[in-house]
Amino acid sequence: MNHSTHVFPALPTQLTGQALISHAGLSVLTSFLNALDFRQLCEDRFSQFVPATATHRPGKILGALALSMAAGGEQAADIDQLRAAPELFGPIASDATVSRFMSRIKEQPEAFSYGFATMTRSLRTKIWAAAGPRNPARLATPANPLIIDVDATLVHVHSDKEHSAGTYKGGYGFSPIIAMADYGKANGTGEALAVQLRPGNRGANSAKSHIEVLNQALAQLPDDLYDEHGNLQAEKILVRTDSASSSREFLHHLDSLGIQFSTSYSLPVVKERFIRWIDEKKYWEPALDADGDQRDDAWVIDATKVIELKDYPAGTRIYLRAEPLYPGAKANLFDTDGNRVTAFLTNSPRFNVAFLDARHRARGRCENRIKTLKSTGLGKLPYWSFAANQAWADLAMFAVNLVSWLQLVVLPSDHAAGCWDLKRWRFRLFSMAGKVISGGRQRRLLIPQRAPGAQLLCQLIEGIGLLFQRWRHGELAA
């Protein structure tokens, strides 16, 4: 009779010299980097950061750091997980080599930033072109523009670092501002275009910071969004922000570029008769949910003729949304009938009130991207040097974008993994175990057939192989 009270089987554990791989699922990203010719791109831009005779080249160092961060690494030393599997990842630079590489970045931060920006733009142009009918640049039109979300966040640190400062929430650290491309749920989770690290005491409503990060983001857009004269087709772009970015200076800057905007707006204190007009829901129309269906308990209205906007760009309109207060919410001056009233401004050429409101509320997706960036390295900046931490933030952005690009160009639009968050990729795919075997003068990676993500891994490897062949034979030109 078995009297065991164990919840799970208790197996004896012992060490072995077999070629077992704990993060075999990362082979998807290594294959993708190889297909993108990542080594040569890095050699062209970062060769000055390593000695000419160095064994470990820039592409291998940056690629290893990006893989480590995609797998959940929080510091440069975490690449030892890759170093433990040379059969799959090859020789990996030592911690001292990585440290010297980052020290050279500290000495030449502008050179690294420029090289990294041009490298990522080249990759983005190549990948978006390979997306075919799902190419976000070609899908963009004035009526349905490519959306760029701009938002700031806080990164707390527990030790003194260069340019760290107190935050408005009483913490201490940095206040990075991030620009992200949102090309819809059907094409993946979107991607980050630019991350600008700032001291923690920099305000989220700084027009100067917003303009700087927007310029960086626009410089990242592929050639398909520029005409034959090299001019940006600004009417195909919409910048979406929260109320911190609704400053007149920033909106006038967008208007001068010809870019559309949709920004949250803090309602001013108004007269009592305006509050009574808000209560009259007969003038409003039903709002839409994320799937485009009408809601019974939310309404929207164009209030441009009721609320006067002074010194805003010509054509700016204000829209209101009313919906029930969530449980526990405290009512304010406008919530006289139990509904929370919010507002946003836009200069979009479309006038469908419910559509404009639903598109603006989808801005919440950028919060998920920021959360993903923080869990991929942005949330724990490991260096004292501000330049090194900025490079680390850039690598975190690159690690997140690698998965976003896989979703865009390799997976079908209706695949379930197309909307997975990076944490789910880690748990379902990247952490998958495997074993390297040799036979017939070849090495092979064995994956458990019954693993839940095994079929997805094989599908991705096959798709990346086909993509590489098409790039190799010139069938896909960036």
CSV table of C-alpha atoms in Angstrom, one decimal:
chain,number,residue,atom,x,y,z
A,1,MET,CA,0.0,0.0,0.0
A,2,ASN,CA,1.3,3.5,-0.9
A,3,HIS,CA,1.2,5.8,2.1
A,4,SER,CA,3.0,8.7,0.4
A,5,THR,CA,1.6,12.2,1.2
A,6,HIS,CA,3.7,14.0,-1.4
A,7,VAL,CA,1.9,16.5,-3.6
A,8,PHE,CA,4.3,15.9,-6.4
A,9,PRO,CA,6.7,13.0,-7.1
A,10,ALA,CA,10.0,13.2,-5.2
A,11,LEU,CA,12.8,12.2,-7.5
A,12,PRO,CA,16.5,11.9,-6.5
A,13,THR,CA,18.6,14.6,-8.2
A,14,GLN,CA,22.1,14.3,-9.6
A,15,LEU,CA,24.5,16.2,-11.9
A,16,THR,CA,25.2,15.1,-15.4
A,17,GLY,CA,27.6,16.1,-18.2
A,18,GLN,CA,25.0,15.7,-20.9
A,19,ALA,CA,24.2,18.6,-23.3
A,20,LEU,CA,21.0,19.6,-21.7
A,21,ILE,CA,19.7,23.1,-22.4
A,22,SER,CA,17.4,25.0,-20.0
A,23,HIS,CA,16.4,27.8,-22.3
A,24,ALA,CA,16.2,25.9,-25.6
A,25,GLY,CA,13.2,28.0,-26.7
A,26,LEU,CA,15.5,31.0,-27.2
A,27,SER,CA,16.7,29.2,-30.3
A,28,VAL,CA,13.8,31.0,-32.0
A,29,LEU,CA,15.4,34.4,-31.3
A,30,THR,CA,18.9,33.2,-32.2
A,31,SER,CA,17.6,32.0,-35.6
A,32,PHE,CA,15.8,35.3,-36.1
A,33,LEU,CA,18.9,37.3,-35.3
A,34,ASN,CA,20.9,35.2,-37.8
A,35,ALA,CA,18.3,35.7,-40.5
A,36,LEU,CA,18.4,39.4,-40.0
A,37,ASP,CA,22.2,39.4,-40.5
A,38,PHE,CA,22.5,41.0,-37.1
A,39,ARG,CA,26.2,40.3,-36.8
A,40,GLN,CA,27.1,42.3,-39.8
A,41,LEU,CA,24.8,45.2,-38.9
A,42,CYS,CA,26.5,45.5,-35.5
A,43,GLU,CA,30.0,45.1,-37.0
A,44,ASP,CA,29.3,48.1,-39.3
A,45,ARG,CA,28.2,50.3,-36.5
A,46,PHE,CA,29.9,49.2,-33.3
A,47,SER,CA,33.3,47.8,-34.3
A,48,GLN,CA,35.0,50.8,-32.5
A,49,PHE,CA,33.7,49.5,-29.2
A,50,VAL,CA,35.9,46.3,-29.3
A,51,PRO,CA,39.6,45.8,-30.2
A,52,ALA,CA,40.2,44.8,-33.8
A,53,THR,CA,41.4,41.4,-32.8
A,54,ALA,CA,38.8,40.7,-30.2
A,55,THR,CA,37.2,37.2,-30.3
A,56,HIS,CA,33.8,38.4,-29.1
A,57,ARG,CA,32.4,40.9,-31.7
A,58,PRO,CA,29.8,43.6,-31.0
A,59,GLY,CA,26.9,41.6,-32.5
A,60,LYS,CA,27.6,38.6,-30.2
A,61,ILE,CA,27.8,40.8,-27.1
A,62,LEU,CA,24.7,42.8,-27.9
A,63,GLY,CA,22.8,39.7,-29.1
A,64,ALA,CA,23.7,37.8,-25.9
A,65,LEU,CA,22.5,40.7,-23.7
A,66,ALA,CA,19.3,41.0,-25.7
A,67,LEU,CA,18.6,37.3,-25.4
A,68,SER,CA,19.3,37.3,-21.7
A,69,MET,CA,16.9,40.2,-21.2
A,70,ALA,CA,14.2,38.6,-23.3
A,71,ALA,CA,14.5,35.5,-21.1
A,72,GLY,CA,14.1,37.6,-17.9
A,73,GLY,CA,17.6,38.5,-17.1
A,74,GLU,CA,18.0,41.6,-14.9
A,75,GLN,CA,21.7,42.3,-15.1
A,76,ALA,CA,24.6,41.7,-17.5
A,77,ALA,CA,25.9,38.8,-15.4
A,78,ASP,CA,22.7,36.9,-16.2
A,79,ILE,CA,24.2,35.9,-19.6
A,80,ASP,CA,25.8,33.0,-17.7
A,81,GLN,CA,22.6,31.1,-18.4
A,82,LEU,CA,23.6,31.3,-22.1
A,83,ARG,CA,27.3,30.6,-21.3
A,84,ALA,CA,26.2,27.3,-19.8
A,85,ALA,CA,24.9,26.1,-23.1
A,86,PRO,CA,27.7,26.7,-25.7
A,87,GLU,CA,26.3,23.9,-27.9
A,88,LEU,CA,23.3,26.2,-28.7
A,89,PHE,CA,24.5,29.7,-28.1
A,90,GLY,CA,28.2,29.3,-29.0
A,91,PRO,CA,31.0,31.0,-27.0
A,92,ILE,CA,29.6,33.8,-24.8
A,93,ALA,CA,31.7,36.8,-23.6
A,94,SER,CA,32.8,36.8,-20.0
A,95,ASP,CA,31.4,39.3,-17.5
A,96,ALA,CA,34.7,41.3,-17.7
A,97,THR,CA,34.4,41.5,-21.5
A,98,VAL,CA,30.9,42.8,-21.3
A,99,SER,CA,32.0,45.3,-18.6
A,100,ARG,CA,34.8,46.7,-20.8
A,101,PHE,CA,32.3,47.0,-23.7
A,102,MET,CA,29.9,49.0,-21.6
A,103,SER,CA,32.8,51.2,-20.3
A,104,ARG,CA,33.6,52.1,-23.9
A,105,ILE,CA,30.0,53.0,-24.5
A,106,LYS,CA,30.2,55.4,-21.5
A,107,GLU,CA,33.2,57.1,-23.2
A,108,GLN,CA,31.3,57.5,-26.6
A,109,PRO,CA,27.6,57.6,-25.8
A,110,GLU,CA,26.7,59.7,-28.9
A,111,ALA,CA,28.4,57.2,-31.2
A,112,PHE,CA,26.6,54.3,-29.6
A,113,SER,CA,23.2,56.0,-29.7
A,114,TYR,CA,23.6,57.0,-33.3
A,115,GLY,CA,24.7,53.5,-34.3
A,116,PHE,CA,21.9,51.8,-32.3
A,117,ALA,CA,19.3,54.1,-33.8
A,118,THR,CA,20.4,53.5,-37.4
A,119,MET,CA,20.7,49.8,-36.8
A,120,THR,CA,17.1,49.5,-35.4
A,121,ARG,CA,15.7,51.6,-38.2
A,122,SER,CA,17.4,49.4,-40.8
A,123,LEU,CA,16.0,46.3,-39.1
A,124,ARG,CA,12.5,47.8,-38.8
A,125,THR,CA,12.5,48.8,-42.5
A,126,LYS,CA,13.5,45.3,-43.5
A,127,ILE,CA,11.0,43.6,-41.2
A,128,TRP,CA,8.0,45.8,-42.0
A,129,ALA,CA,8.7,45.3,-45.7
A,130,ALA,CA,8.7,41.6,-45.2
A,131,ALA,CA,5.3,41.8,-43.5
A,132,GLY,CA,3.6,42.2,-46.9
A,133,PRO,CA,-0.1,43.1,-46.5
A,134,ARG,CA,0.4,43.5,-42.8
A,135,ASN,CA,3.1,46.2,-43.2
A,136,PRO,CA,2.0,48.9,-40.8
A,137,ALA,CA,3.5,51.7,-43.0
A,138,ARG,CA,1.5,50.6,-46.0
A,139,LEU,CA,-1.7,50.2,-44.0
A,140,ALA,CA,-1.4,53.7,-42.7
A,141,THR,CA,-3.8,56.3,-44.3
A,142,PRO,CA,-5.1,59.7,-43.1
A,143,ALA,CA,-8.3,58.0,-42.1
A,144,ASN,CA,-6.6,55.1,-40.3
A,145,PRO,CA,-3.1,56.4,-39.4
A,146,LEU,CA,-0.2,54.7,-37.7
A,147,ILE,CA,-0.6,55.5,-34.0
A,148,ILE,CA,2.4,56.5,-31.9
A,149,ASP,CA,1.8,56.5,-28.2
A,150,VAL,CA,3.9,58.8,-26.0
A,151,ASP,CA,4.0,58.2,-22.3
A,152,ALA,CA,6.3,58.7,-19.3
A,153,THR,CA,6.8,56.4,-16.4
A,154,LEU,CA,8.9,56.1,-13.2
A,155,VAL,CA,11.8,53.7,-12.6
A,156,HIS,CA,12.9,53.5,-8.9
A,157,VAL,CA,16.4,52.8,-7.9
A,158,HIS,CA,17.8,51.8,-4.5
A,159,SER,CA,21.3,53.2,-4.8
A,160,ASP,CA,22.7,56.4,-6.1
A,161,LYS,CA,23.2,56.6,-9.8
A,162,GLU,CA,24.3,59.3,-12.2
A,163,HIS,CA,21.4,61.8,-12.8
A,164,SER,CA,19.0,59.9,-10.5
A,165,ALA,CA,16.7,62.2,-8.5
A,166,GLY,CA,13.6,62.3,-6.4
A,167,THR,CA,10.2,61.7,-8.1
A,168,TYR,CA,6.9,63.4,-7.6
A,169,LYS,CA,5.6,60.3,-5.9
A,170,GLY,CA,8.2,60.5,-3.2
A,171,GLY,CA,10.5,57.9,-4.7
A,172,TYR,CA,14.0,58.1,-6.2
A,173,GLY,CA,15.3,57.2,-9.6
A,174,PHE,CA,14.5,58.1,-13.2
A,175,SER,CA,11.5,59.2,-15.3
A,176,PRO,CA,12.0,57.8,-18.8
A,177,ILE,CA,9.6,58.9,-21.6
A,178,ILE,CA,8.8,56.3,-24.2
A,179,ALA,CA,7.4,56.4,-27.8
A,180,MET,CA,5.6,53.3,-29.0
A,181,ALA,CA,4.0,52.2,-32.3
A,182,ASP,CA,0.5,50.7,-32.0
A,183,TYR,CA,-0.6,49.0,-35.2
A,184,GLY,CA,-3.6,47.2,-34.0
A,185,LYS,CA,-4.5,44.0,-32.2
A,186,ALA,CA,-4.5,42.0,-35.4
A,187,ASN,CA,-0.8,42.7,-36.1
A,188,GLY,CA,0.7,41.9,-32.7
A,189,THR,CA,1.3,43.8,-29.5
A,190,GLY,CA,3.0,46.9,-31.1
A,191,GLU,CA,6.6,47.9,-30.6
A,192,ALA,CA,8.8,50.6,-28.9
A,193,LEU,CA,10.3,53.2,-31.1
A,194,ALA,CA,12.4,55.3,-28.6
A,195,VAL,CA,13.2,55.3,-24.9
A,196,GLN,CA,14.6,58.5,-23.4
A,197,LEU,CA,16.0,58.1,-19.9
A,198,ARG,CA,15.5,61.3,-17.8
A,199,PRO,CA,16.2,62.2,-14.2
A,200,GLY,CA,13.4,61.4,-11.8
A,201,ASN,CA,12.5,65.1,-11.2
A,202,ARG,CA,11.7,65.7,-14.8
A,203,GLY,CA,8.0,66.4,-15.2
A,204,ALA,CA,5.7,64.1,-17.3
A,205,ASN,CA,4.2,67.2,-18.9
A,206,SER,CA,7.5,68.6,-20.3
A,207,ALA,CA,6.8,69.7,-23.9
A,208,LYS,CA,10.6,69.7,-24.6
A,209,SER,CA,10.9,66.0,-23.6
A,210,HIS,CA,7.9,65.1,-25.7
A,211,ILE,CA,9.3,66.8,-28.7
A,212,GLU,CA,12.7,65.2,-28.3
A,213,VAL,CA,11.4,61.6,-28.0
A,214,LEU,CA,8.9,62.2,-30.8
A,215,ASN,CA,11.8,63.3,-33.1
A,216,GLN,CA,13.6,60.1,-32.1
A,217,ALA,CA,10.5,58.0,-32.9
A,218,LEU,CA,9.9,59.6,-36.3
A,219,ALA,CA,13.5,59.0,-37.2
A,220,GLN,CA,12.8,55.3,-36.6
A,221,LEU,CA,10.0,55.0,-39.1
A,222,PRO,CA,10.7,53.0,-42.3
A,223,ASP,CA,11.1,54.4,-45.8
A,224,ASP,CA,7.5,53.5,-46.7
A,225,LEU,CA,6.3,56.5,-44.6
A,226,TYR,CA,8.5,58.9,-46.6
A,227,ASP,CA,7.8,60.2,-50.1
A,228,GLU,CA,10.2,60.2,-53.0
A,229,HIS,CA,11.7,63.5,-51.9
A,230,GLY,CA,12.4,62.1,-48.4
A,231,ASN,CA,9.6,64.0,-46.7
A,232,LEU,CA,7.6,62.4,-43.9
A,233,GLN,CA,4.0,61.6,-44.8
A,234,ALA,CA,2.9,63.2,-41.6
A,235,GLU,CA,-0.9,62.9,-42.4
A,236,LYS,CA,-0.6,59.1,-42.0
A,237,ILE,CA,0.6,59.4,-38.4
A,238,LEU,CA,-1.4,60.1,-35.2
A,239,VAL,CA,0.2,60.8,-31.8
A,240,ARG,CA,-1.8,59.6,-28.9
A,241,THR,CA,-1.1,60.7,-25.4
A,242,ASP,CA,-2.5,61.2,-21.9
A,243,SER,CA,-3.3,64.6,-20.4
A,244,ALA,CA,0.3,65.2,-19.5
A,245,SER,CA,1.1,65.8,-23.1
A,246,SER,CA,-1.8,68.1,-23.9
A,247,SER,CA,0.3,71.2,-23.6
A,248,ARG,CA,-0.3,73.8,-26.2
A,249,GLU,CA,3.4,73.9,-27.1
A,250,PHE,CA,3.5,70.2,-27.9
A,251,LEU,CA,0.2,70.2,-29.8
A,252,HIS,CA,1.3,73.2,-31.9
A,253,HIS,CA,4.5,71.4,-32.7
A,254,LEU,CA,2.5,68.4,-33.9
A,255,ASP,CA,0.2,70.7,-36.0
A,256,SER,CA,3.2,72.3,-37.6
A,257,LEU,CA,4.5,68.9,-38.7
A,258,GLY,CA,1.0,68.0,-40.1
A,259,ILE,CA,0.7,65.1,-37.6
A,260,GLN,CA,-2.7,64.2,-36.2
A,261,PHE,CA,-3.1,64.0,-32.4
A,262,SER,CA,-5.5,62.5,-29.9
A,263,THR,CA,-4.7,63.6,-26.3
A,264,SER,CA,-6.6,63.3,-23.0
A,265,TYR,CA,-7.7,66.6,-21.6
A,266,SER,CA,-8.3,67.8,-18.0
A,267,LEU,CA,-11.7,69.5,-17.9
A,268,PRO,CA,-11.7,73.1,-16.6
A,269,VAL,CA,-14.0,74.2,-13.8
A,270,VAL,CA,-17.2,75.4,-15.6
A,271,LYS,CA,-20.5,77.0,-14.8
A,272,GLU,CA,-23.4,75.2,-13.2
A,273,ARG,CA,-25.5,75.3,-16.4
A,274,PHE,CA,-22.8,73.3,-18.2
A,275,ILE,CA,-23.0,70.6,-15.6
A,276,ARG,CA,-26.8,70.4,-16.0
A,277,TRP,CA,-26.2,70.1,-19.8
A,278,ILE,CA,-23.9,67.2,-19.2
A,279,ASP,CA,-26.7,65.4,-17.3
A,280,GLU,CA,-29.0,65.6,-20.4
A,281,LYS,CA,-27.9,62.3,-22.0
A,282,LYS,CA,-30.5,62.8,-24.8
A,283,TYR,CA,-27.8,64.8,-26.7
A,284,TRP,CA,-25.2,62.1,-26.4
A,285,GLU,CA,-24.7,58.9,-28.4
A,286,PRO,CA,-23.7,55.4,-27.2
A,287,ALA,CA,-20.0,54.7,-26.9
A,288,LEU,CA,-18.3,51.6,-28.4
A,289,ASP,CA,-16.3,48.9,-26.7
A,290,ALA,CA,-13.0,47.5,-27.9
A,291,ASP,CA,-14.7,45.2,-30.4
A,292,GLY,CA,-16.8,48.0,-32.0
A,293,ASP,CA,-20.1,47.1,-30.3
A,294,GLN,CA,-22.3,49.7,-28.7
A,295,ARG,CA,-22.4,50.0,-24.9
A,296,ASP,CA,-25.5,50.6,-22.9
A,297,ASP,CA,-23.9,52.5,-20.0
A,298,ALA,CA,-21.4,54.8,-21.7
A,299,TRP,CA,-22.0,57.9,-23.9
A,300,VAL,CA,-19.9,60.3,-26.0
A,301,ILE,CA,-20.5,63.7,-27.5
A,302,ASP,CA,-18.7,66.5,-29.5
A,303,ALA,CA,-18.6,69.4,-27.1
A,304,THR,CA,-16.5,71.8,-29.2
A,305,LYS,CA,-19.4,74.3,-29.5
A,306,VAL,CA,-20.0,74.2,-25.7
A,307,ILE,CA,-16.5,74.3,-24.3
A,308,GLU,CA,-14.3,77.0,-25.7
A,309,LEU,CA,-10.7,76.1,-26.5
A,310,LYS,CA,-8.2,79.0,-26.5
A,311,ASP,CA,-4.8,79.1,-28.2
A,312,TYR,CA,-5.0,75.5,-29.4
A,313,PRO,CA,-4.2,74.5,-33.0
A,314,ALA,CA,-6.9,75.3,-35.6
A,315,GLY,CA,-9.3,72.4,-36.1
A,316,THR,CA,-8.8,71.1,-32.5
A,317,ARG,CA,-12.1,69.6,-31.2
A,318,ILE,CA,-13.0,68.4,-27.7
A,319,TYR,CA,-15.0,65.2,-27.1
A,320,LEU,CA,-16.6,64.1,-23.8
A,321,ARG,CA,-17.3,60.6,-22.5
A,322,ALA,CA,-19.6,59.7,-19.6
A,323,GLU,CA,-19.7,56.3,-18.0
A,324,PRO,CA,-20.6,54.9,-14.5
A,325,LEU,CA,-18.1,55.4,-11.7
A,326,TYR,CA,-16.2,52.2,-10.9
A,327,PRO,CA,-16.8,50.8,-7.4
A,328,GLY,CA,-15.1,52.8,-4.7
A,329,ALA,CA,-14.4,55.8,-7.0
A,330,LYS,CA,-14.9,59.3,-5.5
A,331,ALA,CA,-17.2,61.6,-7.4
A,332,ASN,CA,-15.9,65.1,-8.4
A,333,LEU,CA,-17.7,68.2,-9.5
A,334,PHE,CA,-18.7,66.8,-12.9
A,335,ASP,CA,-20.0,63.5,-11.6
A,336,THR,CA,-23.4,64.8,-10.6
A,337,ASP,CA,-25.5,61.9,-12.0
A,338,GLY,CA,-23.2,59.0,-11.0
A,339,ASN,CA,-21.2,59.1,-14.2
A,340,ARG,CA,-17.5,60.0,-14.6
A,341,VAL,CA,-17.0,62.5,-17.4
A,342,THR,CA,-13.6,62.6,-19.2
A,343,ALA,CA,-12.4,64.5,-22.2
A,344,PHE,CA,-9.9,64.3,-25.1
A,345,LEU,CA,-8.8,66.6,-27.8
A,346,THR,CA,-8.1,65.7,-31.5
A,347,ASN,CA,-7.7,67.2,-34.9
A,348,SER,CA,-8.4,64.0,-36.7
A,349,PRO,CA,-10.1,64.3,-40.1
A,350,ARG,CA,-12.7,61.7,-39.0
A,351,PHE,CA,-15.8,62.9,-37.2
A,352,ASN,CA,-17.4,59.7,-36.0
A,353,VAL,CA,-17.6,60.5,-32.3
A,354,ALA,CA,-17.9,56.9,-31.0
A,355,PHE,CA,-15.0,55.7,-33.2
A,356,LEU,CA,-12.7,58.5,-32.1
A,357,ASP,CA,-13.5,57.8,-28.5
A,358,ALA,CA,-12.8,54.0,-28.9
A,359,ARG,CA,-9.5,54.7,-30.7
A,360,HIS,CA,-8.4,57.1,-28.0
A,361,ARG,CA,-9.3,54.7,-25.1
A,362,ALA,CA,-7.1,52.0,-26.8
A,363,ARG,CA,-4.2,54.1,-25.5
A,364,GLY,CA,-4.3,51.8,-22.5
A,365,ARG,CA,-2.4,49.2,-24.6
A,366,CYS,CA,0.7,51.4,-24.2
A,367,GLU,CA,0.6,50.8,-20.5
A,368,ASN,CA,1.1,47.1,-21.2
A,369,ARG,CA,4.1,47.8,-23.3
A,370,ILE,CA,5.7,49.9,-20.6
A,371,LYS,CA,5.0,47.1,-18.1
A,372,THR,CA,6.7,44.7,-20.5
A,373,LEU,CA,9.7,47.0,-20.9
A,374,LYS,CA,10.1,47.2,-17.2
A,375,SER,CA,10.0,43.5,-16.8
A,376,THR,CA,12.6,43.1,-19.6
A,377,GLY,CA,15.3,45.4,-18.1
A,378,LEU,CA,14.0,48.9,-18.0
A,379,GLY,CA,12.7,48.4,-14.4
A,380,LYS,CA,16.2,47.6,-13.0
A,381,LEU,CA,19.0,49.8,-14.3
A,382,PRO,CA,22.3,48.0,-13.3
A,383,TYR,CA,24.9,50.7,-13.9
A,384,TRP,CA,26.0,53.9,-12.2
A,385,SER,CA,26.7,55.7,-15.5
A,386,PHE,CA,23.8,57.4,-17.1
A,387,ALA,CA,25.1,56.6,-20.6
A,388,ALA,CA,25.4,52.9,-19.7
A,389,ASN,CA,21.9,52.8,-18.3
A,390,GLN,CA,20.6,54.5,-21.5
A,391,ALA,CA,22.3,51.8,-23.5
A,392,TRP,CA,20.7,49.2,-21.2
A,393,ALA,CA,17.3,50.8,-21.8
A,394,ASP,CA,17.9,50.7,-25.6
A,395,LEU,CA,18.8,47.0,-25.3
A,396,ALA,CA,15.6,46.3,-23.3
A,397,MET,CA,13.6,48.0,-26.1
A,398,PHE,CA,15.4,45.9,-28.7
A,399,ALA,CA,14.6,42.6,-26.8
A,400,VAL,CA,10.9,43.5,-26.6
A,401,ASN,CA,10.9,44.4,-30.3
A,402,LEU,CA,12.4,41.1,-31.3
A,403,VAL,CA,9.3,39.3,-30.1
A,404,SER,CA,7.0,42.0,-31.5
A,405,TRP,CA,8.7,41.6,-34.9
A,406,LEU,CA,8.2,37.8,-34.7
A,407,GLN,CA,4.5,38.3,-34.1
A,408,LEU,CA,4.3,40.7,-37.1
A,409,VAL,CA,6.3,39.0,-39.8
A,410,VAL,CA,6.4,35.2,-38.9
A,411,LEU,CA,3.1,34.4,-37.2
A,412,PRO,CA,-0.2,34.5,-39.0
A,413,SER,CA,-2.5,37.3,-38.0
A,414,ASP,CA,-5.0,35.0,-36.4
A,415,HIS,CA,-2.5,33.0,-34.3
A,416,ALA,CA,-3.1,33.0,-30.6
A,417,ALA,CA,0.5,33.8,-29.8
A,418,GLY,CA,0.2,37.0,-31.9
A,419,CYS,CA,-1.1,38.9,-28.8
A,420,TRP,CA,1.0,37.2,-26.1
A,421,ASP,CA,2.8,39.4,-23.7
A,422,LEU,CA,6.6,38.8,-23.3
A,423,LYS,CA,6.1,37.1,-19.9
A,424,ARG,CA,3.9,34.5,-21.6
A,425,TRP,CA,6.5,33.9,-24.2
A,426,ARG,CA,9.1,33.3,-21.5
A,427,PHE,CA,6.9,30.8,-19.6
A,428,ARG,CA,5.5,29.0,-22.7
A,429,LEU,CA,8.4,29.0,-25.1
A,430,PHE,CA,11.8,30.5,-24.0
A,431,SER,CA,12.0,28.4,-20.8
A,432,MET,CA,11.4,25.2,-22.7
A,433,ALA,CA,14.1,22.6,-22.1
A,434,GLY,CA,16.0,20.7,-24.8
A,435,LYS,CA,18.9,18.5,-25.5
A,436,VAL,CA,21.6,18.8,-28.2
A,437,ILE,CA,22.7,15.6,-29.9
A,438,SER,CA,25.2,14.9,-32.7
A,439,GLY,CA,24.8,12.5,-35.6
A,440,GLY,CA,25.5,12.4,-39.3
A,441,ARG,CA,28.1,15.2,-38.8
A,442,GLN,CA,25.3,17.5,-37.7
A,443,ARG,CA,24.0,18.8,-34.4
A,444,ARG,CA,20.4,18.8,-33.6
A,445,LEU,CA,18.3,20.3,-30.8
A,446,LEU,CA,15.7,17.9,-29.4
A,447,ILE,CA,12.5,19.4,-27.9
A,448,PRO,CA,10.0,17.4,-25.9
A,449,GLN,CA,7.2,16.5,-28.3
A,450,ARG,CA,4.5,16.8,-25.5
A,451,ALA,CA,5.7,20.3,-24.4
A,452,PRO,CA,2.7,22.7,-24.9
A,453,GLY,CA,4.9,25.1,-27.0
A,454,ALA,CA,6.7,22.5,-29.1
A,455,GLN,CA,4.5,23.0,-32.2
A,456,LEU,CA,4.8,26.8,-31.9
A,457,LEU,CA,8.5,26.6,-31.7
A,458,CYS,CA,8.7,24.4,-34.8
A,459,GLN,CA,6.4,26.7,-36.7
A,460,LEU,CA,8.5,29.7,-35.8
A,461,ILE,CA,11.8,28.0,-36.8
A,462,GLU,CA,10.3,27.0,-40.1
A,463,GLY,CA,8.8,30.5,-40.7
A,464,ILE,CA,12.2,32.1,-39.9
A,465,GLY,CA,14.0,29.7,-42.3
A,466,LEU,CA,11.6,30.6,-45.1
A,467,LEU,CA,12.0,34.3,-44.4
A,468,PHE,CA,15.8,34.0,-44.4
A,469,GLN,CA,15.7,32.2,-47.8
A,470,ARG,CA,13.5,35.0,-49.3
A,471,TRP,CA,15.9,37.7,-48.0
A,472,ARG,CA,18.9,35.7,-49.2
A,473,HIS,CA,17.5,35.4,-52.8
A,474,GLY,CA,16.4,39.0,-52.9
A,475,GLU,CA,12.6,38.2,-53.0
A,476,LEU,CA,12.1,40.7,-50.1
A,477,ALA,CA,13.8,44.0,-50.5
A,478,ALA,CA,13.8,46.6,-47.7
